[in-house]
Amino acid sequence: MLNGHTRTCGLIGNPVAHTRSPLIQNHMARVLGQNLAYLPFPVAHGDLGAAVGGALALDFLGLNVTVPYKSEVIAHLAQIDPLAERIGAVNTLVRCPGGFKGYNTDMPGLYRAMRQDGVEAAGRDVVILGAGGVARAVAVMLLDRGAAGVHILNRTGDKAAAVAEEVNRMAGHFFARAYGLADYRQIPGEGWLVIQATSAGMHPHVEDAPIEDPAFYQRVEIGYDLIFNPAVTRFMELTQRSGGRAYNGARMLVYQGIIAFELWTGISVSQEMAEELYRMMIQEQD
Ligand code: NAP
C-alpha cells in the first residue's frame, strides 16, 4: 500500500511505454514486503541531466536507465561501478553520497540467465550477431568470463570492426574478429554458441531474422536471443528447425531487474522468485 513512507524508483528512457520493468519491480516489492513504487518516466532529448537531478532532489531510491541514455547518463553520475565503466553503459542508478552511483546489471543479468539455462561460454568461441550497445557489452562480458574468443557479425561491417578493435585493445590480445552478416562462412568450426544481439525480429517485426540462410543454422548448437518479445523469435525457430537449442532474453530481463532491486533494497531475491518472474514475462506478450 502506498503511504507516507513509500520510496520511489523508476525507469528513464525514450520511449518507455513498452517496458516490462514496472511489472517485475512492483511484483517483487509487493511479495517481498518492500514499500516502494516503480514507475516509467519518458525523458525528452536534452532533459537527461534535469531528470537525474530531479530524481535526486525528490529522494528517489534509484532509477533504471534504458535506450537511448545508457551511455549519456554516465556524465551525470557521482560515482560509477568499475564494470559499468568498462562496458561503457549504465542501466541502474543507486543513491550514494552526493548523487547517484551507476551500475550495469544487464551483463551480470545475462551471465546469470545463461548459467540458469545451462549455457557455458567459458573456453569456447562465441558468435555475436550485432554491434550495437548490447553486443559490445556482451563481447566485454565474454572476455571477462573466460570465453576463448568472439566473432562479431553485423549488418554494418564497419561497426563490427570498431567494436572488435575496442575489445581487442581491452583484452590486450587478439580476442574479437569482425565480419559482415553474410561472411559467416569464414568462421571456422561448427557447434556454435550464437548470441543474437540485434533488434531484428523484435515485436512488431516478428517475421525478421538477422540471417535466413539454413546453412548458417546448421552450424548453430545454441542460439541465445536477447529479444524477449516475442517469446519465440524467428531466429529461435530457425535454430530449432536445424536441431539447435534456443533461448530468449526473458531470463536476462528478469535477472537485470533482480540485481537492480537487490542493489536498491539490500535484500537477496530467491531463485523461486526469479522463476515466478520468468513465467510472468513469458505470459506477458504483446
Ligand atoms: P542498438 O544499439 O540499436 O543496435 C541494434 C543492432 O541491431 C545493430 O547491430 C543493428 O545493425 C542491428 N539490426 C537492427 N535491425 C537489423 C536487421 N533488420 N537486420 C540485421 N541487423 C539489424 O540496440 P541495442 O541496445 O544493442 O539492443 C539490441 C537488442 O538487445 C534489442 O533487440 C533488445 O531487445 C535486446 N536487449 C535485451 C535486453 C534483455 O534484458 N533481454 C536488454 C537490453 C537489450 P546496424 O549496426 O547495421 O544498424
CSV table of C-alpha atoms and ligand atoms in Angstrom, one decimal:
chain,number,residue,atom,x,y,z
A,1,MET,CA,0.0,0.0,0.0
A,2,LEU,CA,1.3,3.5,-0.9
A,3,ASN,CA,1.7,5.8,2.2
A,4,GLY,CA,4.0,8.5,3.5
A,5,HIS,CA,6.9,6.1,3.8
A,6,THR,CA,6.8,4.8,0.2
A,7,ARG,CA,10.1,5.1,-1.7
A,8,THR,CA,10.1,5.8,-5.5
A,9,CYS,CA,12.1,4.0,-8.2
A,10,GLY,CA,11.6,4.3,-11.9
A,11,LEU,CA,12.8,3.9,-15.4
A,12,ILE,CA,14.1,6.8,-17.6
A,13,GLY,CA,14.4,6.4,-21.3
A,14,ASN,CA,12.7,7.3,-24.6
A,15,PRO,CA,10.4,5.6,-25.3
A,16,VAL,CA,9.4,3.7,-22.1
A,17,ALA,CA,5.8,2.8,-22.9
A,18,HIS,CA,6.5,-0.9,-23.7
A,19,THR,CA,8.7,-1.5,-20.6
A,20,ARG,CA,8.2,-4.7,-18.5
A,21,SER,CA,10.2,-3.3,-15.6
A,22,PRO,CA,7.3,-1.9,-13.6
A,23,LEU,CA,5.7,-5.4,-13.6
A,24,ILE,CA,8.9,-7.0,-12.4
A,25,GLN,CA,9.8,-4.4,-9.8
A,26,ASN,CA,6.4,-3.8,-8.3
A,27,HIS,CA,5.7,-7.6,-8.1
A,28,MET,CA,9.0,-8.1,-6.2
A,29,ALA,CA,8.2,-5.1,-3.9
A,30,ARG,CA,4.7,-6.4,-3.1
A,31,VAL,CA,5.7,-10.0,-2.5
A,32,LEU,CA,8.9,-9.2,-0.6
A,33,GLY,CA,7.2,-6.5,1.6
A,34,GLN,CA,9.2,-3.5,0.3
A,35,ASN,CA,7.4,-0.2,0.5
A,36,LEU,CA,8.4,1.1,-2.9
A,37,ALA,CA,6.7,2.1,-6.1
A,38,TYR,CA,8.3,1.8,-9.6
A,39,LEU,CA,7.1,3.9,-12.5
A,40,PRO,CA,8.1,4.7,-16.1
A,41,PHE,CA,9.3,8.2,-16.9
A,42,PRO,CA,9.8,9.2,-20.5
A,43,VAL,CA,12.6,11.8,-20.7
A,44,ALA,CA,12.8,14.1,-23.7
A,45,HIS,CA,16.1,14.6,-25.5
A,46,GLY,CA,18.1,17.2,-23.8
A,47,ASP,CA,16.4,16.7,-20.4
A,48,LEU,CA,18.5,13.9,-19.1
A,49,GLY,CA,20.5,16.0,-16.6
A,50,ALA,CA,17.4,17.6,-15.3
A,51,ALA,CA,15.7,14.2,-14.9
A,52,VAL,CA,18.6,12.7,-12.9
A,53,GLY,CA,18.9,15.9,-10.8
A,54,GLY,CA,15.1,15.9,-10.2
A,55,ALA,CA,15.1,12.3,-9.1
A,56,LEU,CA,17.9,13.1,-6.7
A,57,ALA,CA,16.1,16.1,-5.3
A,58,LEU,CA,12.8,14.1,-5.0
A,59,ASP,CA,14.7,11.5,-2.9
A,60,PHE,CA,14.2,8.6,-5.4
A,61,LEU,CA,15.7,5.4,-4.1
A,62,GLY,CA,17.1,4.6,-7.6
A,63,LEU,CA,16.5,4.5,-11.3
A,64,ASN,CA,16.8,2.2,-14.3
A,65,VAL,CA,18.1,3.8,-17.5
A,66,THR,CA,17.2,2.5,-20.9
A,67,VAL,CA,17.7,3.4,-24.6
A,68,PRO,CA,19.0,6.0,-25.6
A,69,TYR,CA,20.6,7.2,-22.4
A,70,LYS,CA,22.7,4.2,-21.1
A,71,SER,CA,26.0,5.9,-22.1
A,72,GLU,CA,24.9,9.5,-21.9
A,73,VAL,CA,23.9,9.2,-18.3
A,74,ILE,CA,27.5,8.5,-17.2
A,75,ALA,CA,28.2,12.2,-17.4
A,76,HIS,CA,25.5,12.8,-14.7
A,77,LEU,CA,26.8,10.4,-12.0
A,78,ALA,CA,28.7,11.0,-8.8
A,79,GLN,CA,30.3,7.5,-9.0
A,80,ILE,CA,30.5,4.6,-11.4
A,81,ASP,CA,31.0,0.9,-10.8
A,82,PRO,CA,34.2,-0.4,-12.5
A,83,LEU,CA,32.2,-3.0,-14.5
A,84,ALA,CA,29.8,-0.4,-15.9
A,85,GLU,CA,32.7,1.9,-16.7
A,86,ARG,CA,34.5,-0.9,-18.6
A,87,ILE,CA,31.3,-1.7,-20.5
A,88,GLY,CA,30.6,2.0,-21.1
A,89,ALA,CA,26.8,1.6,-20.3
A,90,VAL,CA,24.8,2.2,-17.1
A,91,ASN,CA,21.3,0.8,-16.7
A,92,THR,CA,20.9,1.2,-12.9
A,93,LEU,CA,21.4,4.2,-10.6
A,94,VAL,CA,21.7,3.8,-6.8
A,95,ARG,CA,21.9,6.7,-4.4
A,96,CYS,CA,25.4,7.5,-3.0
A,97,PRO,CA,26.9,10.4,-1.2
A,98,GLY,CA,26.5,13.5,-3.4
A,99,GLY,CA,24.4,11.9,-6.2
A,100,PHE,CA,23.8,8.5,-7.9
A,101,LYS,CA,26.3,5.7,-8.5
A,102,GLY,CA,25.9,3.9,-11.9
A,103,TYR,CA,25.9,0.2,-12.4
A,104,ASN,CA,25.4,-2.2,-15.3
A,105,THR,CA,23.1,-5.0,-14.3
A,106,ASP,CA,22.3,-6.1,-17.9
A,107,MET,CA,25.6,-8.1,-18.3
A,108,PRO,CA,25.6,-9.8,-14.8
A,109,GLY,CA,21.9,-10.4,-15.6
A,110,LEU,CA,22.7,-12.1,-18.9
A,111,TYR,CA,25.5,-14.1,-17.3
A,112,ARG,CA,23.2,-15.4,-14.5
A,113,ALA,CA,20.5,-16.1,-17.2
A,114,MET,CA,22.9,-18.2,-19.3
A,115,ARG,CA,24.1,-20.1,-16.2
A,116,GLN,CA,20.5,-20.8,-15.3
A,117,ASP,CA,19.8,-22.0,-18.8
A,118,GLY,CA,22.8,-24.3,-18.7
A,119,VAL,CA,24.8,-22.3,-21.3
A,120,GLU,CA,28.5,-22.0,-20.6
A,121,ALA,CA,30.7,-19.6,-22.6
A,122,ALA,CA,34.0,-20.2,-20.8
A,123,GLY,CA,36.6,-21.7,-23.0
A,124,ARG,CA,34.6,-21.5,-26.2
A,125,ASP,CA,34.4,-19.3,-29.3
A,126,VAL,CA,31.2,-17.4,-29.3
A,127,VAL,CA,29.4,-15.8,-32.3
A,128,ILE,CA,27.8,-12.5,-31.6
A,129,LEU,CA,25.2,-11.1,-34.0
A,130,GLY,CA,25.0,-7.3,-33.9
A,131,ALA,CA,27.4,-4.5,-33.0
A,132,GLY,CA,25.1,-2.1,-31.1
A,133,GLY,CA,25.4,-1.1,-27.4
A,134,VAL,CA,24.3,-4.5,-26.1
A,135,ALA,CA,26.5,-6.6,-28.5
A,136,ARG,CA,29.5,-4.5,-27.4
A,137,ALA,CA,28.7,-5.2,-23.7
A,138,VAL,CA,28.2,-8.9,-24.5
A,139,ALA,CA,31.7,-9.0,-26.0
A,140,VAL,CA,33.2,-7.4,-22.9
A,141,MET,CA,31.3,-9.8,-20.6
A,142,LEU,CA,32.5,-12.8,-22.6
A,143,LEU,CA,36.1,-11.5,-22.3
A,144,ASP,CA,35.7,-11.2,-18.6
A,145,ARG,CA,34.1,-14.6,-18.2
A,146,GLY,CA,36.8,-16.5,-20.0
A,147,ALA,CA,35.4,-17.1,-23.5
A,148,ALA,CA,38.2,-18.2,-25.9
A,149,GLY,CA,37.2,-15.5,-28.5
A,150,VAL,CA,34.3,-13.8,-30.2
A,151,HIS,CA,33.2,-13.5,-33.8
A,152,ILE,CA,31.2,-10.3,-34.2
A,153,LEU,CA,28.9,-10.2,-37.3
A,154,ASN,CA,27.0,-7.1,-38.1
A,155,ARG,CA,24.9,-5.7,-41.0
A,156,THR,CA,27.1,-2.6,-41.0
A,157,GLY,CA,30.5,-4.2,-41.1
A,158,ASP,CA,32.4,-1.0,-40.0
A,159,LYS,CA,30.6,-1.1,-36.7
A,160,ALA,CA,31.6,-4.7,-36.1
A,161,ALA,CA,35.2,-3.7,-36.9
A,162,ALA,CA,35.1,-0.8,-34.4
A,163,VAL,CA,33.7,-2.9,-31.6
A,164,ALA,CA,36.3,-5.7,-32.3
A,165,GLU,CA,39.1,-3.2,-32.2
A,166,GLU,CA,38.0,-1.7,-28.9
A,167,VAL,CA,37.5,-5.1,-27.3
A,168,ASN,CA,40.9,-6.3,-28.5
A,169,ARG,CA,42.5,-3.2,-27.0
A,170,MET,CA,40.8,-4.0,-23.7
A,171,ALA,CA,41.9,-7.7,-23.9
A,172,GLY,CA,45.5,-6.9,-24.8
A,173,HIS,CA,45.4,-9.8,-27.2
A,174,PHE,CA,43.5,-10.9,-30.3
A,175,PHE,CA,40.1,-11.8,-28.9
A,176,ALA,CA,37.5,-10.4,-31.3
A,177,ARG,CA,37.1,-10.7,-35.1
A,178,ALA,CA,34.7,-8.7,-37.2
A,179,TYR,CA,32.6,-9.8,-40.1
A,180,GLY,CA,29.6,-8.6,-42.2
A,181,LEU,CA,26.4,-10.7,-41.6
A,182,ALA,CA,26.9,-12.6,-44.9
A,183,ASP,CA,30.5,-13.6,-44.0
A,184,TYR,CA,29.7,-16.3,-41.5
A,185,ARG,CA,31.2,-19.0,-43.8
A,186,GLN,CA,34.7,-17.6,-42.9
A,187,ILE,CA,34.1,-18.6,-39.3
A,188,PRO,CA,35.8,-22.0,-38.5
A,189,GLY,CA,34.2,-25.0,-36.9
A,190,GLU,CA,30.6,-25.8,-36.0
A,191,GLY,CA,28.5,-26.4,-32.9
A,192,TRP,CA,28.5,-22.7,-32.3
A,193,LEU,CA,27.1,-20.8,-29.4
A,194,VAL,CA,25.4,-17.7,-31.0
A,195,ILE,CA,24.2,-14.7,-29.0
A,196,GLN,CA,21.7,-12.8,-31.1
A,197,ALA,CA,22.1,-9.1,-30.0
A,198,THR,CA,20.5,-7.4,-33.0
A,199,SER,CA,17.0,-5.9,-32.8
A,200,ALA,CA,15.9,-7.9,-35.9
A,201,GLY,CA,12.8,-10.0,-35.0
A,202,MET,CA,11.7,-7.8,-32.1
A,203,HIS,CA,7.9,-7.1,-31.8
A,204,PRO,CA,6.2,-5.9,-34.1
A,205,HIS,CA,8.8,-7.1,-36.8
A,206,VAL,CA,8.4,-10.7,-35.8
A,207,GLU,CA,9.0,-12.1,-39.3
A,208,ASP,CA,12.6,-10.8,-39.3
A,209,ALA,CA,15.8,-12.7,-38.5
A,210,PRO,CA,19.3,-11.2,-38.9
A,211,ILE,CA,20.3,-14.3,-41.0
A,212,GLU,CA,17.9,-16.5,-43.0
A,213,ASP,CA,20.3,-19.0,-44.6
A,214,PRO,CA,19.7,-22.6,-43.3
A,215,ALA,CA,23.4,-23.3,-43.8
A,216,PHE,CA,24.2,-20.9,-41.0
A,217,TYR,CA,21.7,-22.5,-38.6
A,218,GLN,CA,23.1,-26.0,-39.4
A,219,ARG,CA,26.3,-24.9,-37.6
A,220,VAL,CA,24.4,-23.5,-34.5
A,221,GLU,CA,24.3,-25.7,-31.4
A,222,ILE,CA,22.9,-23.0,-29.1
A,223,GLY,CA,21.0,-19.9,-30.3
A,224,TYR,CA,20.7,-17.3,-27.4
A,225,ASP,CA,18.4,-14.5,-28.5
A,226,LEU,CA,18.4,-11.4,-26.2
A,227,ILE,CA,14.9,-10.4,-27.5
A,228,PHE,CA,12.1,-11.4,-25.1
A,229,ASN,CA,9.1,-10.2,-27.2
A,230,PRO,CA,8.1,-12.4,-28.9
A,231,ALA,CA,9.0,-15.3,-26.6
A,232,VAL,CA,10.0,-17.4,-29.7
A,233,THR,CA,11.7,-15.3,-32.3
A,234,ARG,CA,12.3,-16.3,-35.9
A,235,PHE,CA,16.0,-16.7,-35.1
A,236,MET,CA,15.0,-19.2,-32.4
A,237,GLU,CA,12.7,-21.0,-34.8
A,238,LEU,CA,15.4,-21.3,-37.4
A,239,THR,CA,17.8,-22.5,-34.8
A,240,GLN,CA,15.4,-25.2,-33.5
A,241,ARG,CA,14.5,-26.3,-37.0
A,242,SER,CA,18.1,-27.2,-37.6
A,243,GLY,CA,18.3,-29.2,-34.4
A,244,GLY,CA,19.8,-26.5,-32.1
A,245,ARG,CA,18.7,-25.4,-28.6
A,246,ALA,CA,17.2,-21.9,-28.5
A,247,TYR,CA,16.6,-19.4,-25.6
A,248,ASN,CA,15.1,-16.0,-25.4
A,249,GLY,CA,16.0,-12.8,-23.4
A,250,ALA,CA,13.3,-13.1,-20.8
A,251,ARG,CA,15.6,-14.5,-18.1
A,252,MET,CA,18.2,-11.8,-18.8
A,253,LEU,CA,15.4,-9.2,-18.4
A,254,VAL,CA,14.4,-10.8,-15.1
A,255,TYR,CA,17.9,-11.0,-13.7
A,256,GLN,CA,18.9,-7.5,-14.6
A,257,GLY,CA,15.8,-6.4,-12.7
A,258,ILE,CA,16.5,-8.6,-9.7
A,259,ILE,CA,20.1,-7.3,-9.4
A,260,ALA,CA,18.9,-3.7,-9.6
A,261,PHE,CA,16.2,-4.5,-6.9
A,262,GLU,CA,18.9,-6.1,-4.7
A,263,LEU,CA,21.1,-3.0,-5.1
A,264,TRP,CA,18.3,-0.7,-4.1
A,265,THR,CA,16.8,-2.7,-1.2
A,266,GLY,CA,19.8,-4.7,0.1
A,267,ILE,CA,17.7,-7.8,0.2
A,268,SER,CA,18.5,-11.0,-1.7
A,269,VAL,CA,15.9,-12.4,-4.1
A,270,SER,CA,15.3,-16.1,-4.3
A,271,GLN,CA,15.5,-18.4,-7.2
A,272,GLU,CA,11.8,-19.2,-6.8
A,273,MET,CA,11.0,-15.5,-7.2
A,274,ALA,CA,13.2,-15.4,-10.4
A,275,GLU,CA,11.3,-18.4,-11.9
A,276,GLU,CA,7.9,-16.8,-11.0
A,277,LEU,CA,9.0,-13.5,-12.7
A,278,TYR,CA,10.2,-15.5,-15.7
A,279,ARG,CA,6.8,-17.2,-16.1
A,280,MET,CA,5.2,-13.8,-15.8
A,281,MET,CA,7.4,-12.4,-18.6
A,282,ILE,CA,6.7,-15.3,-20.9
A,283,GLN,CA,2.9,-14.9,-20.5
A,284,GLU,CA,3.0,-11.1,-20.9
A,285,GLN,CA,3.3,-10.9,-24.7
A,286,ASP,CA,2.0,-8.1,-26.9
B,1,NAP,P1,21.3,-0.9,-30.9
B,1,NAP,O1,22.4,-0.3,-30.3
B,1,NAP,O2,20.2,-0.1,-31.6
B,1,NAP,O3,21.8,-1.9,-32.0
B,1,NAP,C1,21.0,-2.6,-32.9
B,1,NAP,C2,21.7,-3.7,-33.6
B,1,NAP,O4,20.8,-4.5,-34.4
B,1,NAP,C3,22.8,-3.2,-34.6
B,1,NAP,O5,23.8,-4.1,-34.7
B,1,NAP,C4,22.0,-3.2,-36.0
B,1,NAP,O6,22.8,-3.3,-37.1
B,1,NAP,C5,21.2,-4.5,-35.8
B,1,NAP,N1,20.0,-4.5,-36.6
B,1,NAP,C6,18.9,-3.8,-36.5
B,1,NAP,N2,17.9,-4.2,-37.4
B,1,NAP,C7,18.5,-5.2,-38.1
B,1,NAP,C8,18.1,-6.0,-39.2
B,1,NAP,N3,16.9,-5.9,-39.7
B,1,NAP,N4,18.9,-7.0,-39.7
B,1,NAP,C9,20.1,-7.1,-39.2
B,1,NAP,N5,20.6,-6.4,-38.1
B,1,NAP,C10,19.8,-5.4,-37.6
B,1,NAP,O7,20.4,-1.8,-29.9
B,1,NAP,P2,20.9,-2.5,-28.5
B,1,NAP,O8,20.7,-1.5,-27.4
B,1,NAP,O9,22.3,-3.0,-28.7
B,1,NAP,O10,19.9,-3.7,-28.3
B,1,NAP,C11,20.0,-4.9,-29.1
B,1,NAP,C12,19.0,-5.9,-28.7
B,1,NAP,O11,19.2,-6.3,-27.4
B,1,NAP,C13,17.5,-5.4,-28.8
B,1,NAP,O12,16.8,-6.3,-29.6
B,1,NAP,C14,16.9,-5.6,-27.4
B,1,NAP,O13,15.7,-6.3,-27.5
B,1,NAP,C15,17.9,-6.6,-26.7
B,1,NAP,N6,18.0,-6.3,-25.3
B,1,NAP,C16,17.6,-7.2,-24.4
B,1,NAP,C17,17.6,-7.0,-23.1
B,1,NAP,C18,17.1,-8.0,-22.1
B,1,NAP,O14,17.0,-7.7,-20.9
B,1,NAP,N7,16.7,-9.2,-22.6
B,1,NAP,C19,18.2,-5.8,-22.6
B,1,NAP,C20,18.6,-4.8,-23.5
B,1,NAP,C21,18.6,-5.1,-24.9
B,1,NAP,P3,23.4,-2.0,-37.8
B,1,NAP,O15,24.6,-1.6,-37.0
B,1,NAP,O16,23.8,-2.4,-39.2
B,1,NAP,O17,22.3,-0.9,-37.8
